[in-house]
Short mmCIF file of C-alpha atoms in Angstrom, two decimals:
data_model
loop_
_atom_site.label_atom_id
_atom_site.label_comp_id
_atom_site.label_asym_id
_atom_site.label_seq_id
_atom_site.Cartn_x
_atom_site.Cartn_y
_atom_site.Cartn_z
CA UNK A 181 -36.95 19.76 -3.25
CA UNK A 182 -34.04 19.79 -1.76
CA UNK A 183 -30.99 22.60 -2.72
CA UNK A 184 -27.31 21.05 -2.85
CA UNK A 185 -24.06 22.86 -3.11
CA UNK A 186 -22.39 22.84 -6.62
CA UNK A 187 -19.55 20.83 -6.82
CA UNK A 188 -17.63 24.03 -7.53
CA UNK A 189 -18.23 24.79 -4.31
CA UNK A 190 -16.41 21.77 -2.63
CA UNK A 191 -13.78 22.43 -0.24
CA UNK A 192 -10.40 22.12 -1.81
CA UNK A 193 -6.75 22.70 -0.30
CA UNK A 194 -3.72 22.71 -2.41
CA UNK A 195 -0.74 21.71 0.00
CA UNK A 196 1.59 20.62 -2.65
CA UNK A 197 1.37 21.67 -6.14
CA UNK A 198 1.35 18.37 -8.33
CA UNK A 199 0.99 16.58 -5.64
CA UNK A 200 -1.73 13.63 -5.76
CA UNK A 201 -5.02 14.46 -4.22
CA UNK A 202 -6.99 12.72 -1.40
CA UNK A 203 -11.31 13.16 -2.44
CA UNK A 204 -13.37 12.63 0.68
CA UNK A 205 -16.61 11.45 -1.25
CA UNK A 206 -20.17 10.91 0.27
CA UNK A 207 -22.66 11.94 2.41
CA UNK A 208 -22.86 13.58 6.30
CA UNK A 209 -20.81 10.37 7.34
CA UNK A 210 -18.24 11.11 5.19
CA UNK A 211 -18.45 14.85 6.12
CA UNK A 212 -18.16 14.13 9.52
CA UNK A 213 -14.27 12.75 9.09
CA UNK A 214 -13.63 15.54 6.92
CA UNK A 215 -11.39 17.59 9.19
CA UNK A 216 -9.17 14.54 9.70
CA UNK A 217 -8.70 13.79 6.66
CA UNK A 218 -7.55 17.14 5.72
CA UNK A 219 -5.05 16.72 8.65
CA UNK A 220 -3.62 13.62 6.99
CA UNK A 221 -3.54 15.44 3.77
CA UNK A 222 -1.51 17.84 4.93
CA UNK A 223 0.76 15.94 6.98
CA UNK A 224 1.82 13.55 4.12
CA UNK A 225 1.87 17.06 1.66
CA UNK A 226 -1.14 15.81 -0.71
CA UNK A 227 -3.59 17.93 -1.99
CA UNK A 228 -7.73 17.46 -0.41
CA UNK A 229 -10.71 18.26 -1.80
CA UNK A 230 -14.38 17.43 0.15
CA UNK A 231 -17.06 16.64 -1.79
CA UNK A 232 -19.89 15.51 0.98
CA UNK A 233 -23.57 16.66 1.21
CA UNK A 234 -25.53 15.59 3.56
CA UNK A 235 -28.35 12.96 2.32
CA UNK A 236 -26.62 12.26 -0.71
CA UNK A 237 -24.62 9.59 -1.35
CA UNK A 238 -23.03 10.58 -5.10
CA UNK A 239 -24.14 7.27 -6.80
CA UNK A 240 -24.84 6.90 -10.55
CA UNK A 241 -28.19 5.75 -11.91
CA UNK A 242 -30.31 7.44 -9.04
CA UNK A 243 -32.86 10.45 -9.01
CA UNK A 244 -32.27 11.91 -5.69
CA UNK A 245 -29.60 14.81 -5.66
CA UNK A 246 -28.94 13.33 -9.39
CA UNK A 247 -27.43 16.57 -10.70
CA UNK A 248 -24.18 16.31 -8.34
CA UNK A 249 -24.20 12.43 -8.88
CA UNK A 250 -23.68 12.77 -12.61
CA UNK A 251 -21.61 15.89 -12.25
CA UNK A 252 -19.18 13.82 -10.06
CA UNK A 253 -17.21 12.28 -13.11
CA UNK A 254 -15.95 14.96 -15.01
CA UNK A 255 -14.97 17.03 -11.58
CA UNK A 256 -13.06 14.07 -10.46
CA UNK A 257 -11.29 13.81 -13.80
CA UNK A 258 -10.02 17.52 -13.36
CA UNK A 259 -8.20 16.41 -10.00
CA UNK A 260 -4.45 15.43 -9.59
CA UNK A 261 -3.89 11.72 -9.65
CA UNK A 262 -7.00 11.45 -7.28
CA UNK A 263 -7.46 8.54 -4.40
CA UNK A 264 -10.84 8.39 -3.16
CA UNK A 265 -11.99 8.06 0.15
CA UNK A 266 -15.63 6.88 0.07
CA UNK A 267 -18.16 6.59 3.14
CA UNK A 268 -22.26 6.73 3.43
CA UNK A 269 -24.81 5.80 5.11
CA UNK A 270 -25.84 2.82 2.96
CA UNK A 271 -27.69 0.43 4.99
CA UNK A 272 -30.43 3.37 5.29
CA UNK A 273 -30.34 4.36 1.54
CA UNK A 274 -30.32 0.07 0.57
CA UNK A 275 -32.66 -1.10 3.16
CA UNK A 276 -34.97 2.17 2.73
CA UNK A 277 -35.45 2.25 6.57
CA UNK A 278 -34.11 3.14 9.94
CA UNK A 279 -32.38 1.11 12.11
CA UNK A 280 -33.72 -0.31 15.38
CA UNK A 281 -30.85 -1.86 17.08
CA UNK A 282 -33.01 -3.79 19.56
CA UNK A 283 -32.67 -0.88 21.66
CA UNK A 284 -35.23 2.08 21.41
CA UNK A 285 -37.41 2.52 18.70
CA UNK A 286 -36.34 3.91 15.14
CA UNK A 287 -35.16 7.25 14.56
CA UNK A 288 -38.00 9.62 13.14
CA UNK A 289 -36.74 9.99 9.46
CA UNK A 290 -40.11 9.53 7.64
CA UNK A 291 -39.98 12.78 5.76
CA UNK A 292 -36.56 11.74 4.53
CA UNK A 293 -37.58 7.99 3.18
CA UNK A 294 -40.49 10.06 1.40
CA UNK A 295 -37.74 11.56 -0.36
CA UNK A 296 -35.27 8.79 -0.76
CA UNK A 297 -37.35 5.43 -1.64
CA UNK A 298 -37.18 5.89 -5.31
CA UNK A 299 -35.78 2.55 -6.28
CA UNK A 300 -35.52 -1.05 -5.04
CA UNK A 301 -33.15 -2.52 -2.42
CA UNK A 302 -31.68 -4.16 -5.31
CA UNK A 303 -31.05 -1.01 -7.53
CA UNK A 304 -29.53 0.86 -4.59
CA UNK A 305 -26.85 -1.95 -4.33
CA UNK A 306 -26.34 -2.25 -7.83
CA UNK A 307 -25.65 1.62 -7.76
CA UNK A 308 -23.30 1.45 -5.28
CA UNK A 309 -21.02 -1.08 -7.10
CA UNK A 310 -21.19 0.46 -9.91
CA UNK A 311 -20.47 3.83 -9.12
CA UNK A 312 -17.45 2.69 -7.13
CA UNK A 313 -16.31 0.14 -9.51
CA UNK A 314 -16.49 3.21 -12.19
CA UNK A 315 -13.94 4.93 -10.44
CA UNK A 316 -11.45 1.95 -9.81
CA UNK A 317 -11.69 1.38 -13.92
CA UNK A 318 -10.57 4.87 -14.52
CA UNK A 319 -7.46 4.08 -12.14
CA UNK A 320 -8.13 5.90 -9.20
CA UNK A 321 -7.27 4.82 -5.69
CA UNK A 322 -10.14 3.88 -3.56
CA UNK A 323 -10.49 3.77 0.11
CA UNK A 324 -13.74 2.50 1.24
CA UNK A 325 -14.99 3.24 4.79
CA UNK A 326 -17.56 0.57 5.33
CA UNK A 327 -20.91 1.13 7.42
CA UNK A 328 -20.51 2.66 10.84
CA UNK A 329 -22.37 1.07 13.50
CA UNK A 330 -25.93 2.87 13.82
CA UNK A 331 -27.65 2.78 17.02
CA UNK A 332 -31.09 2.75 16.64
CA UNK A 333 -31.84 5.71 19.00
CA UNK A 334 -30.47 9.79 19.12
CA UNK A 335 -27.86 9.60 21.04
CA UNK A 336 -27.40 12.91 22.06
CA UNK A 337 -31.16 12.72 23.21
CA UNK A 338 -30.73 9.62 25.14
CA UNK A 339 -27.90 11.19 27.01
CA UNK A 340 -29.40 14.38 27.65
CA UNK A 341 -32.14 12.80 29.31
CA UNK A 342 -30.32 10.76 31.48
CA UNK A 343 -27.38 13.03 32.38
CA UNK A 344 -28.29 16.32 32.10
CA UNK A 345 -25.74 17.66 33.83
CA UNK A 346 -22.88 15.16 33.22
CA UNK A 347 -19.31 17.48 33.59
CA UNK A 348 -17.41 15.39 31.88
CA UNK A 349 -17.38 11.95 29.84
CA UNK A 350 -16.73 9.56 32.64
CA UNK A 351 -20.12 10.74 34.01
CA UNK A 352 -21.70 9.34 30.82
CA UNK A 353 -23.08 6.43 30.29
CA UNK A 354 -22.23 3.42 28.31
CA UNK A 355 -24.59 3.45 25.27
CA UNK A 356 -24.72 0.66 22.50
CA UNK A 357 -26.59 -1.74 20.43
CA UNK A 358 -26.36 -5.26 19.30
CA UNK A 359 -24.10 -6.63 17.38
CA UNK A 360 -25.98 -9.45 15.73
CA UNK A 361 -28.40 -6.83 15.08
CA UNK A 362 -25.32 -4.53 13.36
CA UNK A 363 -24.26 -7.70 10.90
CA UNK A 364 -27.70 -8.35 9.78
CA UNK A 365 -28.62 -4.54 9.18
CA UNK A 366 -25.43 -4.32 7.09
CA UNK A 367 -25.20 -7.47 5.11
CA UNK A 368 -26.57 -5.89 1.60
CA UNK A 369 -24.02 -2.64 2.02
CA UNK A 370 -21.26 -5.25 2.92
CA UNK A 371 -22.22 -7.46 -0.27
CA UNK A 372 -22.35 -4.30 -2.85
CA UNK A 373 -19.15 -2.81 -1.50
CA UNK A 374 -17.57 -6.48 -1.42
CA UNK A 375 -18.34 -6.64 -5.52
CA UNK A 376 -15.95 -3.61 -6.04
CA UNK A 377 -12.25 -5.00 -6.77
CA UNK A 378 -9.09 -3.79 -7.65
CA UNK A 379 -5.08 -3.48 -6.68
CA UNK A 380 -5.79 -0.13 -5.70
CA UNK A 381 -8.69 -0.68 -3.67
CA UNK A 382 -8.38 -0.69 0.42
CA UNK A 383 -10.97 -1.30 2.54
CA UNK A 384 -11.62 0.01 6.28
CA UNK A 385 -13.92 -1.44 8.90
CA UNK A 386 -15.17 0.46 11.59
CA UNK A 387 -16.89 -2.31 13.49
CA UNK A 388 -13.40 -3.76 14.18
CA UNK A 389 -13.36 -0.37 16.66
CA UNK A 390 -16.67 -0.07 17.78
CA UNK A 391 -18.20 -3.63 18.03
CA UNK A 392 -16.91 -6.57 20.36
CA UNK A 393 -17.47 -10.27 19.70
CA UNK A 394 -16.94 -11.40 23.34
CA UNK A 395 -19.71 -8.91 24.44
CA UNK A 396 -21.79 -9.06 21.47
CA UNK A 397 -22.51 -5.56 21.38
CA UNK A 398 -21.30 -2.21 19.16
CA UNK A 399 -20.50 1.01 21.40
CA UNK A 400 -21.50 4.48 20.57
#
């Protein structure tokens, strides 16, 4: 059993009483952008709440981290005019296997998968669409951050082996993976997220930054 923080322990930053709230929801992929989103909220005098937990995508109708996921609806309803920014490593949950981007071996996540394989890929995809749609139906704003390109290898370890004494960024090699492999990997995740409709739904695609059609690769 994995112990998770209570939602009441989420980080909250109040910059303007009564102002709308940016709410960052998701797993460690969401947690990774917590500080820039907080800074964005501060610059615009919006309040900010970070509701993230590693390995917990915060989806309805799932057994894993179910208590946090079930409590999230009530928690969101108590916030002032929330706009949710959602990010999670959805391909890992939906496909239920690590990514091998045609370059290196899949990451060693067997223990993780013993915990995560609790339903079919379709059930995971349906949970994504249903959960995010429920937020839209409540009138919340929603910004969907589509999957960040995975690399299929441990980036830190690969850099450590190839350039153990790098003095600056210019010494580092260019690490990348196959763009077509990425598109195949995220097809079901994109389909699930595309099912979420609404006037207040905005979509952000990291692949437009990290992947280049001309070269056919996605950079780490």
